[in-house]
Amino acid sequence: MEMKKTPLYDTHVKMGGKMVEFGGWLMPVQYSGIIEEHQAVRSAAGLFDVSHMGEVEITGKGALALIQKLITNNAAKLNIGKAIYSPMCYETGGIVDDLLIYRLEEDKYWLVVNAGNKDKDVDWIRRHQTKDAQVADISAKVGQIALQGPKAQDILELLTKTELASLPYYHFAQIPVAGIEALVSRTGYTGEDGFEIYGAAEKIKFLWEEILRAGQPLGLLPAGLGARDTLRFEARLPLYGHELSADITPLEAGLSIFVDWEKPDFIGRDVLLQQKAAGISRRLAGFVMKDRGIARAGFQIEKDGLLIGEVTSGSYAPTLQQNLGLGYVKKEEASIGNEIMVVIRGKRLRAEIIKTPFYKRGQNK
Amino acid sequence: MNSNEVKYTREHEWIKVEGKLARIGITDYAQKSLGDVVFVELPDLDRELKAGEVMGVVESVKAVSDIYAPCTGRVITVNEALLDSPELINQDPFGDGWMVEVELDGLDEELLSAQEYEELVKEEAE
């Protein structure tokens, strides 16, 4: 299969990005180094190409009703200029994808979905489409870059006249950035303050270069998917294919706050309600390695010689300087302080369940 | 160090032989391909290594990679500094980032010269 390339592919190669395959796309996994880029985002800022993400535009009188049927969160709360996060479920309660929903106009919404899930998502959305809602896959026309870190606002304000302090978390504005029409959203996937900036695909290269130029004196580094993963991992933000899948429900994934039970109907509601009443049998938990070793996705978790779960993500955590992991474990073994064993290359190594998120901005100093 | 004394494996280890003693590590190309090294697992002291077998593991943030023994022999020293400072492998792969010292019993027959290894790296980089 031919790998897909974002509008920034040539820029990444020219700037020394190390290109790898991710979800069918050729993306930079790192520039200067994952740890250096990670630390830049925690202390100053990092710039990520996330143009591989999919954008689905839903318009028409029936747009809201369609979205309400598809997602577990409540899009009726969305004023124009606001965004929400939500899982999208199958009838079984398993997760199709997790996404952001933006309300751009009265009857115009954007769903921003994971790159590797985009085609599946579009099929799923179209299967539930009604006559009064139009669904358009606009992914190829839209580029996206993420400017993340405590200096993100200072950097972006060098390129726009809009005062960004008044733009709250999960709000967005359609404003020019470096003279380019952009949708600037105060959202992100790193656990830091920052922005996700959408623009026409053919303008993204210019935006990328302008933001880098403006931000470099303030410590901005171009960053790759490697740092994006360690940053989201420390902040316990789930990654589809790891913490989320068709076999996992939002309740098990710790995403209950994104399930609105007041909503009379959405796909998966019946099963999720039953699971809520009966109680979940496993849940996502975080752990720290006590013995020397790094837990990786797919490794088994044991307690007293019995299999109690599986690792979904594991890494050296650059901010916390510990080897940490996330995984699904039996609910009765998921309490904080419980000692578990992770099987690493045939060896049983000690780990302890700890509180998540591992990293919360302003709380780990 | 005269690079002619050093031999290489196709799996990107180097071995420097001085009489009955050999020092082993991974190459600069290997550390660059891995990225930031964050964990190293080294063989136990006195382990009898066989050429070609897995003798340890090196992990970067994203990748897990086996280390293969380029020789047969007994492990007499391991570089314990790597346990707390695995980044030494990135900083100085041929120097402070060395991994183990072995009392040599025999070299792997497939080892490459510096020039042969350079060609291999060129091919892989393409």
Coordinates of C-alpha atoms in Angstrom, one line a residue:
Chain A
M1 CA 0.0 0.0 0.0
E2 CA 1.3 3.4 -0.9
M3 CA 1.9 5.6 2.2
K4 CA 0.1 8.8 2.4
K5 CA 1.9 12.1 2.9
T6 CA 0.8 15.3 4.6
P7 CA 1.3 18.7 2.9
L8 CA 4.3 19.0 5.2
Y9 CA 6.1 15.8 4.1
D10 CA 8.9 17.6 2.1
T11 CA 9.3 20.1 4.9
H12 CA 9.8 17.3 7.5
V13 CA 12.4 15.6 5.3
K14 CA 14.2 18.8 4.5
M15 CA 14.3 19.7 8.2
G16 CA 15.8 16.3 9.3
G17 CA 12.6 14.7 10.6
K18 CA 12.9 10.9 11.0
M19 CA 10.0 9.6 8.9
V20 CA 8.1 6.5 10.0
E21 CA 4.8 4.8 9.0
F22 CA 1.9 5.6 11.2
G23 CA -1.7 4.6 10.5
G24 CA -1.0 4.5 6.7
W25 CA 0.9 7.9 6.8
L26 CA 4.5 8.8 6.6
M27 CA 5.1 11.0 9.6
P28 CA 8.1 12.4 11.5
V29 CA 8.6 10.3 14.7
Q30 CA 11.2 12.8 15.9
Y31 CA 13.4 15.7 14.9
S32 CA 16.1 16.4 17.5
G33 CA 15.1 13.6 19.9
I34 CA 11.9 12.5 21.6
I35 CA 13.0 13.5 25.1
E36 CA 14.3 16.9 24.1
E37 CA 11.1 17.6 22.1
H38 CA 9.0 16.3 25.1
Q39 CA 10.7 18.6 27.5
A40 CA 10.4 21.6 25.1
V41 CA 6.6 21.1 25.2
R42 CA 6.5 20.9 29.0
S43 CA 8.8 23.9 29.5
A44 CA 8.3 26.1 26.3
A45 CA 6.5 24.8 23.2
G46 CA 6.5 22.3 20.5
L47 CA 5.0 22.3 17.0
F48 CA 3.4 19.1 15.6
D49 CA 2.1 18.3 12.2
V50 CA -1.2 16.5 12.7
S51 CA -2.5 16.9 9.2
H52 CA -3.0 13.2 9.0
M53 CA -6.1 13.6 11.3
G54 CA -9.4 13.3 9.5
E55 CA -12.0 16.1 9.3
V56 CA -15.7 15.3 8.6
E57 CA -18.0 18.1 7.9
I58 CA -21.7 17.6 8.8
T59 CA -24.2 20.3 7.7
G60 CA -27.9 20.8 7.4
K61 CA -31.0 20.9 9.6
G62 CA -30.4 17.4 10.7
A63 CA -26.7 17.8 11.6
L64 CA -27.1 18.0 15.3
A65 CA -29.6 15.1 15.5
L66 CA -27.2 12.9 13.6
I67 CA -24.2 13.9 15.8
Q68 CA -26.3 13.3 18.9
K69 CA -27.1 9.8 17.7
L70 CA -23.5 9.0 17.0
I71 CA -21.6 10.3 20.1
T72 CA -22.0 9.6 23.8
N73 CA -21.4 13.2 24.9
N74 CA -24.0 16.0 24.4
A75 CA -23.4 18.2 21.4
A76 CA -26.6 20.2 22.2
K77 CA -24.5 22.0 24.7
L78 CA -22.3 23.4 21.9
N79 CA -22.5 27.1 21.2
I80 CA -21.0 28.3 18.0
G81 CA -17.2 28.6 18.7
K82 CA -17.1 25.7 21.1
A83 CA -15.7 22.2 20.9
I84 CA -16.3 19.0 22.9
Y85 CA -14.5 15.6 23.2
S86 CA -16.5 12.4 22.9
P87 CA -16.3 8.7 22.2
M88 CA -18.4 7.3 19.4
C89 CA -19.7 3.9 20.1
Y90 CA -21.1 0.8 18.4
E91 CA -24.4 -0.8 19.6
T92 CA -22.2 -3.1 21.7
G93 CA -20.8 -0.1 23.6
G94 CA -17.4 -0.7 22.1
I95 CA -15.6 2.4 20.7
V96 CA -15.6 3.2 17.0
D97 CA -13.3 6.2 17.6
D98 CA -12.8 9.1 19.9
L99 CA -13.2 12.6 18.4
L100 CA -13.6 16.3 18.8
I101 CA -16.8 18.0 17.6
Y102 CA -16.6 21.6 16.6
R103 CA -19.7 23.8 16.0
L104 CA -18.7 26.3 13.3
E105 CA -22.2 27.7 12.4
E106 CA -25.8 27.1 13.3
D107 CA -26.0 23.9 11.2
K108 CA -22.3 23.2 10.5
Y109 CA -20.1 21.0 12.5
W110 CA -16.7 19.4 12.1
L111 CA -15.8 16.0 13.5
V112 CA -12.1 15.6 13.9
V113 CA -11.2 11.9 13.9
N114 CA -8.1 9.7 14.2
A115 CA -6.1 9.2 10.9
G116 CA -6.2 5.4 11.0
N117 CA -9.9 5.3 11.7
K118 CA -11.1 7.9 9.2
D119 CA -12.5 5.7 6.5
K120 CA -14.2 3.4 9.0
D121 CA -15.6 6.5 10.8
V122 CA -17.0 8.0 7.5
D123 CA -18.7 4.7 6.6
W124 CA -20.2 4.5 10.1
I125 CA -21.4 8.1 10.0
R126 CA -22.9 7.6 6.5
R127 CA -24.7 4.5 7.6
H128 CA -26.7 6.6 10.1
Q129 CA -27.0 9.7 7.9
T130 CA -30.5 11.1 7.4
K131 CA -31.9 13.1 4.4
D132 CA -31.5 16.4 6.2
A133 CA -27.9 16.0 7.1
Q134 CA -24.9 16.2 4.6
V135 CA -21.7 14.4 5.4
A136 CA -18.5 15.4 3.6
D137 CA -15.0 14.0 4.2
I138 CA -12.9 17.2 3.9
S139 CA -9.7 15.7 5.3
A140 CA -7.6 16.2 2.1
K141 CA -8.5 19.9 2.0
V142 CA -7.7 20.6 5.6
G143 CA -4.2 20.7 7.2
Q144 CA -3.7 20.8 10.9
I145 CA -0.8 21.7 13.2
A146 CA -0.6 21.7 17.0
L147 CA 1.3 24.3 18.9
Q148 CA 1.5 23.0 22.5
G149 CA 3.2 24.2 25.6
P150 CA 3.2 27.0 28.2
K151 CA 4.6 29.5 25.6
A152 CA 2.1 28.6 22.9
Q153 CA -0.1 31.6 23.5
D154 CA 2.8 34.1 23.5
I155 CA 4.1 32.6 20.2
L156 CA 0.7 32.6 18.5
E157 CA 0.0 36.2 19.6
L158 CA 3.1 37.3 17.6
L159 CA 1.2 36.2 14.5
T160 CA -2.3 37.4 15.1
K161 CA -4.0 40.6 16.3
T162 CA -6.6 38.6 18.3
E163 CA -5.9 38.5 22.1
L164 CA -5.9 34.8 22.9
A165 CA -6.0 35.0 26.7
S166 CA -9.8 35.4 26.3
L167 CA -10.1 32.2 24.3
P168 CA -11.0 29.6 26.9
Y169 CA -10.1 25.9 26.9
Y170 CA -12.2 23.9 24.3
H171 CA -13.2 27.1 22.5
F172 CA -12.0 28.2 19.0
A173 CA -11.9 31.3 16.8
Q174 CA -11.8 31.7 13.1
I175 CA -9.0 34.3 12.7
P176 CA -6.1 35.1 10.5
V177 CA -2.7 33.7 11.6
A178 CA 0.3 35.2 9.8
G179 CA -2.3 36.4 7.3
I180 CA -3.8 33.0 6.7
E181 CA -7.4 32.2 7.4
A182 CA -7.3 29.6 10.2
L183 CA -9.4 27.9 12.8
V184 CA -7.6 28.2 16.1
S185 CA -8.8 25.9 18.8
R186 CA -7.6 25.9 22.4
T187 CA -7.3 22.1 22.6
G188 CA -4.5 19.5 22.5
Y189 CA -3.1 16.1 23.2
T190 CA -0.2 16.8 25.4
G191 CA -1.5 17.8 28.9
E192 CA -0.2 21.4 28.3
D193 CA -1.9 24.6 27.3
G194 CA -1.9 25.1 23.5
F195 CA -3.7 25.3 20.2
E196 CA -4.7 23.1 17.4
I197 CA -4.7 25.2 14.2
Y198 CA -6.6 24.2 11.1
G199 CA -6.1 25.7 7.7
A200 CA -6.3 25.0 4.0
A201 CA -4.0 22.2 3.1
E202 CA -2.0 24.3 0.6
K203 CA -1.4 27.0 3.3
I204 CA -0.2 24.8 6.0
K205 CA 3.4 24.8 5.0
F206 CA 3.5 28.6 5.2
L207 CA 1.8 28.5 8.6
W208 CA 4.3 25.9 9.9
E209 CA 7.2 28.0 8.8
E210 CA 5.9 31.2 10.2
I211 CA 5.0 29.7 13.6
L212 CA 8.4 28.1 13.8
R213 CA 10.2 31.3 12.9
A214 CA 8.2 33.3 15.4
G215 CA 8.5 30.7 18.2
Q216 CA 12.2 29.7 17.9
P217 CA 13.4 32.6 20.1
L218 CA 11.0 31.5 22.8
G219 CA 12.2 27.9 22.8
L220 CA 9.8 26.3 20.3
L221 CA 11.0 23.1 18.7
P222 CA 9.4 21.1 15.9
A223 CA 8.2 17.8 17.4
G224 CA 7.3 14.4 16.1
L225 CA 4.8 11.6 16.9
G226 CA 7.2 10.1 19.5
A227 CA 7.0 13.1 21.8
R228 CA 3.3 13.4 21.1
D229 CA 2.9 9.8 22.4
T230 CA 5.0 10.3 25.6
L231 CA 3.2 13.6 26.3
R232 CA -0.3 12.2 25.9
F233 CA 0.7 9.1 27.8
E234 CA 1.9 11.1 30.9
A235 CA -1.4 13.0 30.8
R236 CA -3.3 9.7 30.5
L237 CA -5.0 10.8 27.3
P238 CA -6.1 7.6 25.5
L239 CA -4.8 6.5 22.1
Y240 CA -7.1 4.5 19.8
G241 CA -5.7 1.0 19.2
H242 CA -4.1 1.1 22.7
E243 CA -6.5 2.3 25.4
L244 CA -9.5 2.4 23.1
S245 CA -10.9 -0.3 20.7
A246 CA -14.1 -1.9 19.5
D247 CA -13.8 -4.3 22.5
I248 CA -13.5 -1.6 25.2
T249 CA -16.3 0.7 26.4
P250 CA -16.0 4.3 27.6
L251 CA -16.9 3.2 31.1
E252 CA -13.9 0.8 31.2
A253 CA -11.7 3.4 29.7
G254 CA -12.4 5.9 32.4
L255 CA -14.4 8.2 30.0
S256 CA -17.7 8.2 31.9
I257 CA -17.7 11.9 32.2
F258 CA -18.0 12.0 28.4
V259 CA -21.2 9.9 28.4
D260 CA -24.3 12.0 28.9
W261 CA -27.0 9.8 30.4
E262 CA -29.5 12.6 30.2
K263 CA -29.5 12.3 26.4
P264 CA -32.5 10.1 25.6
D265 CA -30.8 8.2 22.8
F266 CA -27.4 7.5 21.3
I267 CA -25.8 4.4 19.8
G268 CA -24.6 2.1 22.5
R269 CA -26.7 3.7 25.3
D270 CA -28.6 0.5 26.3
V271 CA -25.5 -1.6 26.7
L272 CA -23.6 1.1 28.5
L273 CA -26.6 1.7 30.9
Q274 CA -26.6 -2.0 31.7
Q275 CA -22.9 -2.0 32.2
K276 CA -23.2 1.0 34.5
A277 CA -25.9 -0.7 36.6
A278 CA -24.0 -4.0 36.8
G279 CA -20.6 -2.4 37.3
I280 CA -17.5 -2.9 35.1
S281 CA -15.3 -5.9 35.6
R282 CA -12.0 -4.3 34.3
R283 CA -10.8 -0.7 34.1
L284 CA -7.9 1.3 32.8
A285 CA -5.3 1.7 35.5
G286 CA -1.9 3.4 35.7
F287 CA 1.2 1.8 37.3
V288 CA 4.8 2.5 38.0
M289 CA 7.5 -0.2 37.6
K290 CA 9.2 -1.0 40.9
D291 CA 11.7 -3.4 39.3
R292 CA 14.0 -2.4 36.4
G293 CA 12.1 -2.7 33.2
I294 CA 9.8 -1.0 30.7
A295 CA 6.3 -2.4 30.3
R296 CA 5.2 -2.4 26.6
A297 CA 1.8 -2.7 25.0
G298 CA 0.5 -6.3 25.0
F299 CA 2.6 -7.5 28.0
Q300 CA 0.6 -9.5 30.6
I301 CA -0.2 -8.3 34.1
E302 CA -0.4 -10.8 36.9
K303 CA -1.2 -11.0 40.6
D304 CA -0.4 -14.0 42.7
G305 CA 0.4 -16.0 39.5
L306 CA -2.9 -15.3 37.9
L307 CA -3.5 -13.2 34.7
I308 CA -5.4 -10.1 35.7
G309 CA -4.8 -7.8 32.8
E310 CA -2.8 -6.4 29.9
V311 CA -0.6 -3.4 29.3
T312 CA -2.0 -0.9 26.7
S313 CA 0.8 1.7 26.7
G314 CA 4.1 1.7 28.5
S315 CA 7.2 4.0 28.4
Y316 CA 9.9 5.8 30.1
A317 CA 8.1 9.0 31.2
P318 CA 10.5 11.9 30.5
T319 CA 8.8 14.4 32.8
L320 CA 8.4 12.0 35.7
Q321 CA 11.7 10.1 35.0
Q322 CA 10.0 6.8 35.8
N323 CA 9.0 3.8 33.8
L324 CA 5.2 4.0 33.8
G325 CA 2.4 2.0 32.2
L326 CA -1.3 2.0 31.5
G327 CA -3.4 -1.2 31.2
Y328 CA -6.7 -2.9 31.7
V329 CA -6.8 -4.8 35.0
K330 CA -9.6 -6.5 36.9
K331 CA -11.5 -3.9 38.8
E332 CA -10.8 -5.5 42.2
E333 CA -7.0 -5.3 41.5
A334 CA -7.1 -1.7 40.2
S335 CA -6.9 0.2 43.5
I336 CA -4.1 2.6 44.2
G337 CA -1.2 1.0 46.0
N338 CA -1.9 -2.6 44.8
E339 CA 1.3 -4.4 43.8
I340 CA 1.1 -6.2 40.5
M341 CA 3.5 -8.1 38.3
V342 CA 4.3 -7.3 34.6
V343 CA 5.7 -10.1 32.5
I344 CA 8.6 -8.7 30.6
R345 CA 10.5 -11.2 28.3
G346 CA 9.5 -14.1 30.6
K347 CA 10.4 -12.3 33.8
R348 CA 7.9 -11.2 36.4
L349 CA 8.7 -7.7 37.5
R350 CA 7.0 -5.8 40.3
A351 CA 4.9 -2.7 39.6
E352 CA 2.4 -0.7 41.7
I353 CA -0.9 0.8 40.7
I354 CA -0.7 4.6 41.0
K355 CA -3.0 7.6 40.5
T356 CA -3.5 8.9 36.9
P357 CA -3.0 11.2 35.1
F358 CA 0.7 10.7 35.9
Y359 CA 1.3 14.3 34.9
K360 CA -1.1 17.2 35.5
R361 CA 0.1 20.7 34.5
G362 CA 1.2 22.7 37.5
Q363 CA 1.0 19.8 39.9
N364 CA 4.2 17.9 39.3
K365 CA 6.7 20.5 40.3
Chain B
M1 CA 41.8 3.9 19.2
N2 CA 42.9 2.3 16.0
S3 CA 39.7 1.4 14.3
N4 CA 41.4 -1.6 12.7
E5 CA 41.3 -3.5 16.0
V6 CA 37.6 -3.2 16.1
K7 CA 35.2 -5.6 14.4
Y8 CA 31.5 -5.3 13.8
T9 CA 28.4 -7.5 13.5
R10 CA 25.6 -7.1 11.0
E11 CA 23.3 -6.4 14.0
H12 CA 25.4 -3.3 14.8
E13 CA 27.5 -4.4 17.8
W14 CA 31.2 -3.6 17.9
I15 CA 33.9 -5.7 19.6
K16 CA 37.4 -4.5 20.4
V17 CA 39.9 -7.3 21.1
E18 CA 43.1 -6.9 23.2
G19 CA 44.7 -10.3 23.7
K20 CA 42.3 -12.5 25.6
L21 CA 40.1 -9.6 26.5
A22 CA 37.2 -8.1 24.5
R23 CA 35.0 -5.1 25.1
I24 CA 31.6 -4.9 23.4
G25 CA 29.1 -2.1 22.7
I26 CA 26.7 -0.9 20.0
T27 CA 27.7 1.3 17.1
D28 CA 27.1 5.0 16.5
Y29 CA 24.7 4.1 13.7
A30 CA 22.8 1.8 16.1
Q31 CA 22.4 4.5 18.8
K32 CA 21.3 7.0 16.2
S33 CA 18.7 4.6 14.7
L34 CA 17.3 3.8 18.2
G35 CA 17.1 7.4 19.4
D36 CA 17.2 8.3 23.1
V37 CA 18.2 5.1 25.0
V38 CA 16.3 4.9 28.3
F39 CA 16.9 1.3 29.4
V40 CA 19.6 -1.4 29.2
E41 CA 19.6 -5.0 30.3
L42 CA 23.1 -6.5 30.5
P43 CA 24.1 -10.1 31.0
D44 CA 25.0 -11.4 34.4
L45 CA 28.6 -11.6 35.5
D46 CA 30.3 -15.0 34.7
R47 CA 27.7 -15.8 32.1
E48 CA 29.2 -17.9 29.3
L49 CA 28.2 -16.2 26.1
K50 CA 27.9 -18.0 22.8
A51 CA 28.6 -16.0 19.6
G52 CA 25.3 -15.0 18.0
E53 CA 23.1 -15.4 21.0
V54 CA 21.1 -12.6 22.6
M55 CA 23.1 -11.2 25.5
G56 CA 21.0 -8.2 26.4
V57 CA 18.4 -5.6 25.5
V58 CA 18.6 -1.9 24.7
E59 CA 15.4 0.1 24.7
S60 CA 14.8 3.6 23.5
V61 CA 11.6 5.6 24.1
K62 CA 9.9 3.9 21.1
A63 CA 12.0 0.7 20.3
V64 CA 13.2 -2.5 22.0
S65 CA 16.3 -4.0 20.4
D66 CA 18.2 -7.2 21.3
I67 CA 22.0 -7.1 21.7
Y68 CA 23.8 -10.1 20.1
A69 CA 27.1 -11.5 21.4
P70 CA 29.8 -11.0 18.8
C71 CA 32.0 -13.7 20.5
T72 CA 32.1 -16.7 22.8
G73 CA 33.4 -16.2 26.2
R74 CA 32.8 -15.4 29.9
V75 CA 31.4 -12.1 31.0
I76 CA 34.0 -10.6 33.5
T77 CA 32.8 -6.9 33.7
V78 CA 29.5 -5.1 32.9
N79 CA 29.3 -1.3 32.6
E80 CA 27.1 -0.6 35.6
A81 CA 27.1 3.1 34.8
L82 CA 24.6 2.3 32.1
L83 CA 22.0 1.1 34.5
D84 CA 21.5 4.7 35.9
S85 CA 22.7 6.6 32.8
P86 CA 21.7 4.6 29.7
E87 CA 22.1 7.9 27.7
L88 CA 25.9 7.3 27.8
I89 CA 25.1 4.9 24.8
N90 CA 23.9 7.9 22.8
Q91 CA 26.6 10.3 24.0
D92 CA 29.6 8.0 23.6
P93 CA 28.8 4.6 22.0
F94 CA 32.4 3.6 21.4
G95 CA 33.7 5.0 24.7
D96 CA 31.7 5.4 28.0
G97 CA 28.8 3.7 26.4
W98 CA 30.5 0.3 26.3
M99 CA 28.5 -2.6 27.6
V100 CA 30.5 -5.7 28.7
E101 CA 34.0 -7.1 28.9
V102 CA 34.5 -10.7 28.0
E103 CA 37.3 -13.3 28.6
L104 CA 37.5 -14.3 25.0
D105 CA 37.0 -17.9 23.8
G106 CA 36.4 -17.3 20.2
L107 CA 35.1 -14.7 17.8
D108 CA 31.9 -14.9 15.7
E109 CA 33.1 -16.0 12.2
E110 CA 30.9 -13.6 10.4
L111 CA 32.4 -10.4 11.9
L112 CA 32.9 -7.4 9.6
S113 CA 35.9 -5.2 9.2
A114 CA 35.5 -1.4 9.6
Q115 CA 35.3 -1.0 5.9
E116 CA 32.7 -3.8 5.4
Y117 CA 30.6 -2.4 8.2
E118 CA 30.7 1.1 6.7
E119 CA 29.4 -0.4 3.5
L120 CA 26.6 -2.2 5.3
V121 CA 25.5 1.0 7.0
K122 CA 25.5 2.9 3.7
E123 CA 23.3 0.2 2.2
E124 CA 20.9 0.3 5.2
A125 CA 20.7 4.0 5.1
E126 CA 19.5 4.0 1.5

